[in-house]
Short mmCIF file of C-alpha atoms and ligand atoms in Angstrom, two decimals:
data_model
loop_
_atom_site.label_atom_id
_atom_site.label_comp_id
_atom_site.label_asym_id
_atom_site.label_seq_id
_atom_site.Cartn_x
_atom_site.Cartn_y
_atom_site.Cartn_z
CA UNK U 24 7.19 -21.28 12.12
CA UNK U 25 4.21 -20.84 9.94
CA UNK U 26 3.50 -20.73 6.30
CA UNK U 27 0.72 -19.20 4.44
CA UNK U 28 -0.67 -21.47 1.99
CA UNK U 29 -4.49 -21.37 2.64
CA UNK U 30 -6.66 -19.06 5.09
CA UNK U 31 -8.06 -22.06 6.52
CA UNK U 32 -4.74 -22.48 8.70
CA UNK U 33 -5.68 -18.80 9.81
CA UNK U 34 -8.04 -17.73 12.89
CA UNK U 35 -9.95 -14.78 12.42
CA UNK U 36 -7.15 -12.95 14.79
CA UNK U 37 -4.63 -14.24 13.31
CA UNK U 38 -6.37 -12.65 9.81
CA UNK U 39 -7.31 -8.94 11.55
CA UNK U 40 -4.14 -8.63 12.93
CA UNK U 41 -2.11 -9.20 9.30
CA UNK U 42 -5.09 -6.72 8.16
CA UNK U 43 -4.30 -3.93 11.07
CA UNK U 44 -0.41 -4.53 10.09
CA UNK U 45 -0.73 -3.44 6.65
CA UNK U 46 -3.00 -0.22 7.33
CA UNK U 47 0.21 0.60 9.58
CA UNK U 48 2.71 -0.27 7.10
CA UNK U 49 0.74 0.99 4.85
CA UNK U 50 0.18 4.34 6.57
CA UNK U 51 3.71 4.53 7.26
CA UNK U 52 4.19 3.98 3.26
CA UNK U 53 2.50 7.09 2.48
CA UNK U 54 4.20 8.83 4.77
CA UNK U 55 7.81 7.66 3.26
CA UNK U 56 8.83 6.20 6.32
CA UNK U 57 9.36 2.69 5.52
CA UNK U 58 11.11 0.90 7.87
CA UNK U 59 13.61 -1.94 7.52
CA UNK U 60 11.51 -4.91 9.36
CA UNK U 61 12.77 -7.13 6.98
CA UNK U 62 16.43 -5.78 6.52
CA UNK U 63 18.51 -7.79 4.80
CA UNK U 64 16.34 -10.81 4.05
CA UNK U 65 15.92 -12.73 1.09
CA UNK U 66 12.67 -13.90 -0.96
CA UNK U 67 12.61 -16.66 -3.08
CA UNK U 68 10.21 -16.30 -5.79
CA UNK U 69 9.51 -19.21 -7.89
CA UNK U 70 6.82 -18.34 -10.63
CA UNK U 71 5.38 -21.63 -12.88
CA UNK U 72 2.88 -19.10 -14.76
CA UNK U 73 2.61 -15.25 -15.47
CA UNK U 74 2.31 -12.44 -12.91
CA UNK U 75 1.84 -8.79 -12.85
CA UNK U 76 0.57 -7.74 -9.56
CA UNK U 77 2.10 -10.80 -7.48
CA UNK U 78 5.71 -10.22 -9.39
CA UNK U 79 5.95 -6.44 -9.01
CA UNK U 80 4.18 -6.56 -5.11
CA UNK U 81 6.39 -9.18 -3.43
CA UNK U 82 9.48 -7.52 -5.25
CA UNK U 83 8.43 -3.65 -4.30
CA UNK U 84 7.04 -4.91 -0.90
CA UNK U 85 10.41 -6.77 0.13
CA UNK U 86 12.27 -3.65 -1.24
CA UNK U 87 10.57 -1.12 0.64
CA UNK U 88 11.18 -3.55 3.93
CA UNK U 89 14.76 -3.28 3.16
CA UNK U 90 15.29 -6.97 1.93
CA UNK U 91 15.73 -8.24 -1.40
CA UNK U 92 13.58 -10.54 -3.61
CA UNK U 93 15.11 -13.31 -5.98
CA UNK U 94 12.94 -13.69 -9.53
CA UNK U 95 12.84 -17.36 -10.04
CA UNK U 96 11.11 -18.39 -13.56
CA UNK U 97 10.63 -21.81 -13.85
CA UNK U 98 11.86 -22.23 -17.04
CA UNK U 99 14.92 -20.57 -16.04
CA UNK U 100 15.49 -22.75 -12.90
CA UNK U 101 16.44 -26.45 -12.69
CA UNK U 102 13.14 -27.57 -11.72
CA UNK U 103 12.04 -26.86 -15.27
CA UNK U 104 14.20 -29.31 -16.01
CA UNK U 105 13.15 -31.93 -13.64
CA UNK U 106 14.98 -31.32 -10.04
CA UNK U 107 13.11 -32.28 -8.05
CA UNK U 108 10.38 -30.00 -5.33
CA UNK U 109 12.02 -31.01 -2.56
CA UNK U 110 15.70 -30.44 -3.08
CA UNK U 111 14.56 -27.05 -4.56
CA UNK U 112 13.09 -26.39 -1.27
CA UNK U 113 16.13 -27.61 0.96
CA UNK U 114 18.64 -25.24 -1.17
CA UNK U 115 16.45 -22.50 -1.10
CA UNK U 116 16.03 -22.64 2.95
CA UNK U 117 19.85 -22.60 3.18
CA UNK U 118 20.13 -19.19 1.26
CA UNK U 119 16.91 -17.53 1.59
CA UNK U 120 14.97 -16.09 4.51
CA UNK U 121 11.31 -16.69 2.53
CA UNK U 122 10.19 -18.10 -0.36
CA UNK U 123 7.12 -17.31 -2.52
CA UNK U 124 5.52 -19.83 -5.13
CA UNK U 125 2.90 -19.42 -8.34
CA UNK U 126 2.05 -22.86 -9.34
CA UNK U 127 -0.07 -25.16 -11.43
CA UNK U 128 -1.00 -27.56 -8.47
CA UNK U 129 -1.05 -26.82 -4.95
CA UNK U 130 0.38 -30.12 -4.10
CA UNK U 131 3.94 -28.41 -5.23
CA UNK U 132 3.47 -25.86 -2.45
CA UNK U 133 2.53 -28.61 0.26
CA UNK U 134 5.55 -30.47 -0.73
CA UNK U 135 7.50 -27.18 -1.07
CA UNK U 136 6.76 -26.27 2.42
CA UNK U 137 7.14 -30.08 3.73
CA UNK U 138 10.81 -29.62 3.14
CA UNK U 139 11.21 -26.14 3.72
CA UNK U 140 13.09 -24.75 6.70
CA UNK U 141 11.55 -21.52 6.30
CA UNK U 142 7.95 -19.74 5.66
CA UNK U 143 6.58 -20.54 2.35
CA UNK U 144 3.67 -18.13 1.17
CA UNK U 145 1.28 -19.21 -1.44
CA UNK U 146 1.12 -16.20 -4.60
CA UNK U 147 -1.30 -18.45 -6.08
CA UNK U 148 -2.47 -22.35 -6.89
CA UNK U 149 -5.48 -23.82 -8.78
CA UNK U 150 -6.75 -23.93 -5.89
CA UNK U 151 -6.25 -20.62 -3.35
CA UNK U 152 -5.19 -17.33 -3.85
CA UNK U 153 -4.71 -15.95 -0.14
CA UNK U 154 -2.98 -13.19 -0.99
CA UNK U 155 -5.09 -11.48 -3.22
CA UNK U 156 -8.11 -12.06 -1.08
CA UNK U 157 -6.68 -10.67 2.10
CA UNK U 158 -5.99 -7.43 -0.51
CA UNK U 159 -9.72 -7.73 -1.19
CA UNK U 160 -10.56 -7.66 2.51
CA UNK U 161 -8.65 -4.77 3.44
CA UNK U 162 -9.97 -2.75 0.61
CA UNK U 163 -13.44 -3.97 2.53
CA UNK U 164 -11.96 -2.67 6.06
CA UNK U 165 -10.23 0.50 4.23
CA UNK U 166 -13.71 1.46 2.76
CA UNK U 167 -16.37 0.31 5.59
CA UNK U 168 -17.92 -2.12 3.49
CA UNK U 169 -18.50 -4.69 5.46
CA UNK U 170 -21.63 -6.66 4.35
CA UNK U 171 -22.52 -9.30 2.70
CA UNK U 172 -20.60 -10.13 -0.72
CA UNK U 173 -21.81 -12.03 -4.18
CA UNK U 174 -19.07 -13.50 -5.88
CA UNK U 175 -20.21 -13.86 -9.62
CA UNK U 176 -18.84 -16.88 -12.02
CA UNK U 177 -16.09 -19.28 -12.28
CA UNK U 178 -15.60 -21.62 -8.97
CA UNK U 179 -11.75 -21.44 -9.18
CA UNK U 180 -9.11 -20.71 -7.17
CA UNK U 181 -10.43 -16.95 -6.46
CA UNK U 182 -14.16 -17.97 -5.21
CA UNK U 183 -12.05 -20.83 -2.64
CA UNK U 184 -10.33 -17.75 -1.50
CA UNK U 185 -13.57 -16.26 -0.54
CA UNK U 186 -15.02 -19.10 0.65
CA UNK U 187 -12.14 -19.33 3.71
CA UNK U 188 -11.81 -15.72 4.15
CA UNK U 189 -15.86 -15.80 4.89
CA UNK U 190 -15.92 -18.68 6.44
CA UNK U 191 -13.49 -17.40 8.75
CA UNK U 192 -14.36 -13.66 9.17
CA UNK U 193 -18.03 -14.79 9.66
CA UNK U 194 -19.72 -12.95 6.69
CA UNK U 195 -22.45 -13.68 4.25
CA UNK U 196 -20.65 -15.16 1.15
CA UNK U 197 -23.10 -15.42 -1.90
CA UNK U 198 -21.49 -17.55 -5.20
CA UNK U 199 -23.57 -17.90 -8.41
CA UNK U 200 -21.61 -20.32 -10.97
CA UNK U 201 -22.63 -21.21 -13.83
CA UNK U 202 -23.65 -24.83 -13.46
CA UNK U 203 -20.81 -27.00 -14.18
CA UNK U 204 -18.62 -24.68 -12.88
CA UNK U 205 -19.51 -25.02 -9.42
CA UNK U 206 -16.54 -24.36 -6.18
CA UNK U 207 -14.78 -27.29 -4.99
CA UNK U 208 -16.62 -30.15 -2.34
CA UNK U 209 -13.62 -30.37 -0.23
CA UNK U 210 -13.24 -26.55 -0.17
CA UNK U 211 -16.92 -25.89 0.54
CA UNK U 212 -16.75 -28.16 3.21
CA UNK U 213 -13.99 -26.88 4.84
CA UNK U 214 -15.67 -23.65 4.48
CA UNK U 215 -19.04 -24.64 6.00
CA UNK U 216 -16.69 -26.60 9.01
CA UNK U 217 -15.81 -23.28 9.68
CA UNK U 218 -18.44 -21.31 9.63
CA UNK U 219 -20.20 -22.87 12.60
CA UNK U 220 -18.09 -21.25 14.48
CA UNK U 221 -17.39 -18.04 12.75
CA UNK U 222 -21.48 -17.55 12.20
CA UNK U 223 -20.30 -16.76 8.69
CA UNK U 224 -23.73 -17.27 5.81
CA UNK U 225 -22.18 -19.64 2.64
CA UNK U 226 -25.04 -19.96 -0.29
CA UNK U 227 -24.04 -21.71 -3.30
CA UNK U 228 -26.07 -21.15 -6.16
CA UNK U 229 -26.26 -20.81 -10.22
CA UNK U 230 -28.86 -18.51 -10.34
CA UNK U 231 -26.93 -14.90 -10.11
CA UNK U 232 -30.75 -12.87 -9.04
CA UNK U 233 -30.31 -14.80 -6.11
CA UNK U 234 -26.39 -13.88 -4.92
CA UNK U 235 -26.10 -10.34 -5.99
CA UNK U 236 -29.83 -8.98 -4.71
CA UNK U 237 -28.93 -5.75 -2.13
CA UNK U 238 -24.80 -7.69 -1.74
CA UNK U 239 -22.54 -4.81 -0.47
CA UNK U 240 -19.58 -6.00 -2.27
CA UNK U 241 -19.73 -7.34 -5.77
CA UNK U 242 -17.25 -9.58 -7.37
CA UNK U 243 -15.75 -11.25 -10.46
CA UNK U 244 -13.00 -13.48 -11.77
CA UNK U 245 -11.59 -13.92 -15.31
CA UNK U 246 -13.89 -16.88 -16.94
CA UNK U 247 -10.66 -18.63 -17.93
CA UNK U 248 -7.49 -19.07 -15.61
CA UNK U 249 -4.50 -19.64 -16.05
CA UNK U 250 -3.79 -23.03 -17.85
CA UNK U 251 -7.30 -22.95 -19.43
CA UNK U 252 -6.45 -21.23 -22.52
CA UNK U 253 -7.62 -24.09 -24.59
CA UNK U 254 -11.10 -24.22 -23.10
CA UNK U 255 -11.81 -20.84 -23.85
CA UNK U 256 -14.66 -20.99 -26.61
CA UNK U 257 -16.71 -23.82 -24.28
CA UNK U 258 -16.09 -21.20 -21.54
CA UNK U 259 -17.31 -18.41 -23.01
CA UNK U 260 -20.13 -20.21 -24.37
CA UNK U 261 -21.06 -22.11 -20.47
CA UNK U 262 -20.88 -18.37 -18.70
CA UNK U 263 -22.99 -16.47 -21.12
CA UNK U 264 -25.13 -14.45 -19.00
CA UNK U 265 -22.63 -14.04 -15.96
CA UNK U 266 -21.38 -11.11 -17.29
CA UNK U 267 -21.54 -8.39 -14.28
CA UNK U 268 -22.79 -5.32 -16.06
CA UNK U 269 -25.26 -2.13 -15.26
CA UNK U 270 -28.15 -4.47 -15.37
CA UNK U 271 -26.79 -6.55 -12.29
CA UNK U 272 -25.22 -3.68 -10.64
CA UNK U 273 -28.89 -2.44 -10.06
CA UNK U 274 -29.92 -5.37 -7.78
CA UNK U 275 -27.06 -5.09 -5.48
CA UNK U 276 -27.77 -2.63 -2.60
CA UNK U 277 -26.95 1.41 -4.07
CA UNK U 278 -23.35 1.76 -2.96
CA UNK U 279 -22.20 -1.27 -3.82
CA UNK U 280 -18.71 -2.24 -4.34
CA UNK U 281 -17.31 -3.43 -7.21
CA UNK U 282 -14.01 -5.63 -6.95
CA UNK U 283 -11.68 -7.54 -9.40
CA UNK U 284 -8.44 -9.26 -8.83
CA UNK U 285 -7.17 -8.40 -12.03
CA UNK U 286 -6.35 -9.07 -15.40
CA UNK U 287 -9.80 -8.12 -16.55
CA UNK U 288 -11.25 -9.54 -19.73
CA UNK U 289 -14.07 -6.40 -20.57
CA UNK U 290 -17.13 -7.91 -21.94
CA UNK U 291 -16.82 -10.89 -20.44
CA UNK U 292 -16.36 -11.56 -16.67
CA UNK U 293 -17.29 -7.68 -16.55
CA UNK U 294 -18.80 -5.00 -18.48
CA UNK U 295 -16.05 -1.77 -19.73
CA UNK U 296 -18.95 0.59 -18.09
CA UNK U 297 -19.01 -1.47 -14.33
CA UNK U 298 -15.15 -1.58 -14.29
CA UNK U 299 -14.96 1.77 -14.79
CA UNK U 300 -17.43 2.92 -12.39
CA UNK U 301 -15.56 1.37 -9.86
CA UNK U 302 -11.79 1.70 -11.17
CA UNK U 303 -11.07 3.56 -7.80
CA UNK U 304 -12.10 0.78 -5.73
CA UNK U 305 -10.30 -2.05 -8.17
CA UNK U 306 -6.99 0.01 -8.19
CA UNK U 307 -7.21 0.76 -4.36
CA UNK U 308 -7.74 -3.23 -4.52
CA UNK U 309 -4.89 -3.91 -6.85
CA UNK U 310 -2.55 -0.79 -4.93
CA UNK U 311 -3.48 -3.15 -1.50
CA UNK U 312 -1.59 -6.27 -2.71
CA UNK U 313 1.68 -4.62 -2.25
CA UNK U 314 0.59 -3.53 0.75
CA UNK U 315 -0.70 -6.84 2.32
CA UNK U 316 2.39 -8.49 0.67
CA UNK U 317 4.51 -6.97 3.24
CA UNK U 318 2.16 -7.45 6.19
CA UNK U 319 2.36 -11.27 5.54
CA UNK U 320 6.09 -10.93 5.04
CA UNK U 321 6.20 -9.19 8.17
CA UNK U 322 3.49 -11.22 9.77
CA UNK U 323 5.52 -14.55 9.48
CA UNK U 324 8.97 -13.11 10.17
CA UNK U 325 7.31 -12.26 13.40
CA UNK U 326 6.17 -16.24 14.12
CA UNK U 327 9.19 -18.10 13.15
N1 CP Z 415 -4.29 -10.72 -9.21
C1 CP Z 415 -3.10 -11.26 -9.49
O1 CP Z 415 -2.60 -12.17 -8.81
O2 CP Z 415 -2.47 -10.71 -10.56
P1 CP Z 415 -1.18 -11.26 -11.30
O3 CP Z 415 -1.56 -12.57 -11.95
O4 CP Z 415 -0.82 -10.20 -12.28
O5 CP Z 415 -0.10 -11.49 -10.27
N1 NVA Z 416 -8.30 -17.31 -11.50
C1 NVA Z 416 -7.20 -16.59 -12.09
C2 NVA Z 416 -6.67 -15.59 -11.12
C3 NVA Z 416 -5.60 -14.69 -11.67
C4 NVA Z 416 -5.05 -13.74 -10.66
C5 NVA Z 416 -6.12 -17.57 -12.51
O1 NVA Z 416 -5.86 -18.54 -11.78
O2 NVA Z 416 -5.56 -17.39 -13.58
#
C-alpha cells in the first residue's frame, strides 16, 4: 500500500504514469463517460484550515468515480477536541477506503498514515502540497511547456512542491525568495539528493533577474499562507519588489507561462494585468486539480 504525502516517495514513473492517468480520465471526463473505478468507496476528508479547490476537487473527483467523500472539519470532529491522531486514523481505516488531510504540521499526516490501514493523501501541510503541483505539471504536459521554470517569492510549502517535482522530473527549477524567506535545508537537500540522478538544474537565489530571465513557466504563491495572518504587514513589507507583473513577464522567454495555485492576492504576489493575461492557463491549472485528484485516487487504489 502506498500513501502520497510527499513526491519525494515518487519515481519519475511512478509521477508520468499518475500524469498519463489523468489525461485519460480526464479525456474520458469530457467525453461524459466517467467510469466507476472507485465505486462505492469512501474518502475521509479531514480539513484543519480552509479549502476551495482541494474541498470541491476530492469531493467532485470521488463523485464522478462513483464513490463518496466524507467532509470532516476539524472543529466539527473529536480531534478538535483533543482525540487523539492516531485513534482518528484507526477508526477511519475501519470505515473508509481513503482518507485525505489539510493540516497545520505535516507531522499529523506522518502519524496519520503510521496508523492508518489505508492510503492517506496529503491536500496540503506547511510543508508540501503534492497535489497541487502534480496539477501544475500536467497543465505543463497538457500545454508543451516543458522548460525550465522560475518560481517567484515565498519558500513555503508550494516552492518544496516544486523543488521534488523538479528534482524528480529532472528540470531546471529557478527560486528567487526574498532573503529571509528562503526554502527549507532539509527540503533542498532532499531535492539536490535527487537530482543527481534525475539531471534536474536547482538554483536558489534572492535576486528575481536571475530566476525568471527566458524561464518557460513562471510562478507565484500567496506572500502569506495559511496560519500567517498575523505576519502580514512584515510580509508585505520583506517581499516588496517580488511582485510578478508586466515588467518581469518581459524577461521570461515570449510565450511564457504564467501559473498560480490559487487564492490570488492581486497586487501583491501578482499583478491584476499578468493574472489576467494568463487566466486560461491558471483556470486550466485550477480545472486540473480535480482532474489529478482522481488519478491519485485511482493511482493508489491500484497499489494497495
Ligand atoms: N490551491 C489550493 O489548494 O486551493 P484551496 O486552498 O482552495 O484548496
Ligand atoms: N502556501 C499557501 C498555499 C495555498 C493553496 C498556503 O499554505 O496557504
Amino acid at each position: 500500500m502506498r500513501h502520497f504525502l510527499t513526491l519525494d516517495d515518487f519515481s519519475k514513473d511512478d509521477i508520468n504514469e499518475i500524469i498519463q492517468l489523468a489525461i485519460s480520465i480526464k479525456k474520458e471526463s469530457k467525453e461524459k463517460n466517467f467510469k466507476s473505478y472507485l465505486k462505492n468507496q469512501k474518502l475521509a476528508m479531514i480539513f484543519e484550515k480552509s479549502s476551495t479547490r482541494t474541498r470541491v476537487s476530492f469531493e467532485v473527483g470521488m463523485f464522478e468515480l462513483g464513490g463518496y467523500a466524507l467532509f470532516l472539519s476539524k472543529k466539527d470532529i473529536q480531534i478538535g477536541r483533543g482525540e487523539s491522531i492516531k485513534d482518528t486514523s484507526r477508526v477511519i481505516s475501519r470505515m473508509c477506503d481513503m482518507a485525505m488531510l489539510r493540516v497545520n504540521s505535516h507531522d499529523t499526516l506522518d502519524e496519520f498514515a503510521k496508523f492508518s490501514s489505508i492510503p492517506v493523501i496529503n491536500g496540503l501541510s506547511d510543508i508540501y502540497h503534492p497535489c497541487q503541483i502534480l496539477a501544475d505539471y500536467l497543465t505543463m504536459v497538457e500545454r508543451d511547456h516543458l522548460g525550465s521554470v522560475a518560481y517567484i517569492g515565498d519558500g513555503n510549502n508550494i516552492a518544496h512542491s516544486w523543488l521534488m517535482l523538479a528534482s524528480k522530473i529532472g528540470f531546471e527549477l529557478r527560486v528567487a525568495t526574498p532573503v529571509g524567506y528562503e526554502v527549507n535545508n532539509e527540503v533542498l537537500s532532499k531535492a539536490l539528493k535527487n537530482s543527481e540522478k534525475s539531471c534536474a538544474k536547482i538554483i536558489i537565489t534572492n535576486d528575481i533577474k536571475k530566476a525568471i530571465e527566458n524561464a518557460d513557466v513562471v510562478t507565484t504563491d500567496t506572500w502569506i499562507s495559511m496560519g500567517q495572518e498575523e505576519q502580514k504587514a512584515q510580509r508585505i513589507r520583506d517581499f516588496k519588489g517580488f511582485t510578478v507583473n508586466d515588467d518581469m513577464m518581459k524577461l521570461a522567454s515570449k510565450n511564457a507561462m504564467f501559473l498560480h495555485c490559487l487564492p490570488a492576492y492581486k497586487e501583491y504576489e501578482v499583478s491584476e494585468s499578468v493574472f489576467e493575461k494568463h487566466s486560461d492557463e491558471i483556470f486550466d491549472e485550477a480545472e486540473n486539480r480535480l482532474h489529478i485528484q482522481k488519478a491519485i485516487m485511482v493511482w493508489l487504489d491500484k497499489y494497495r
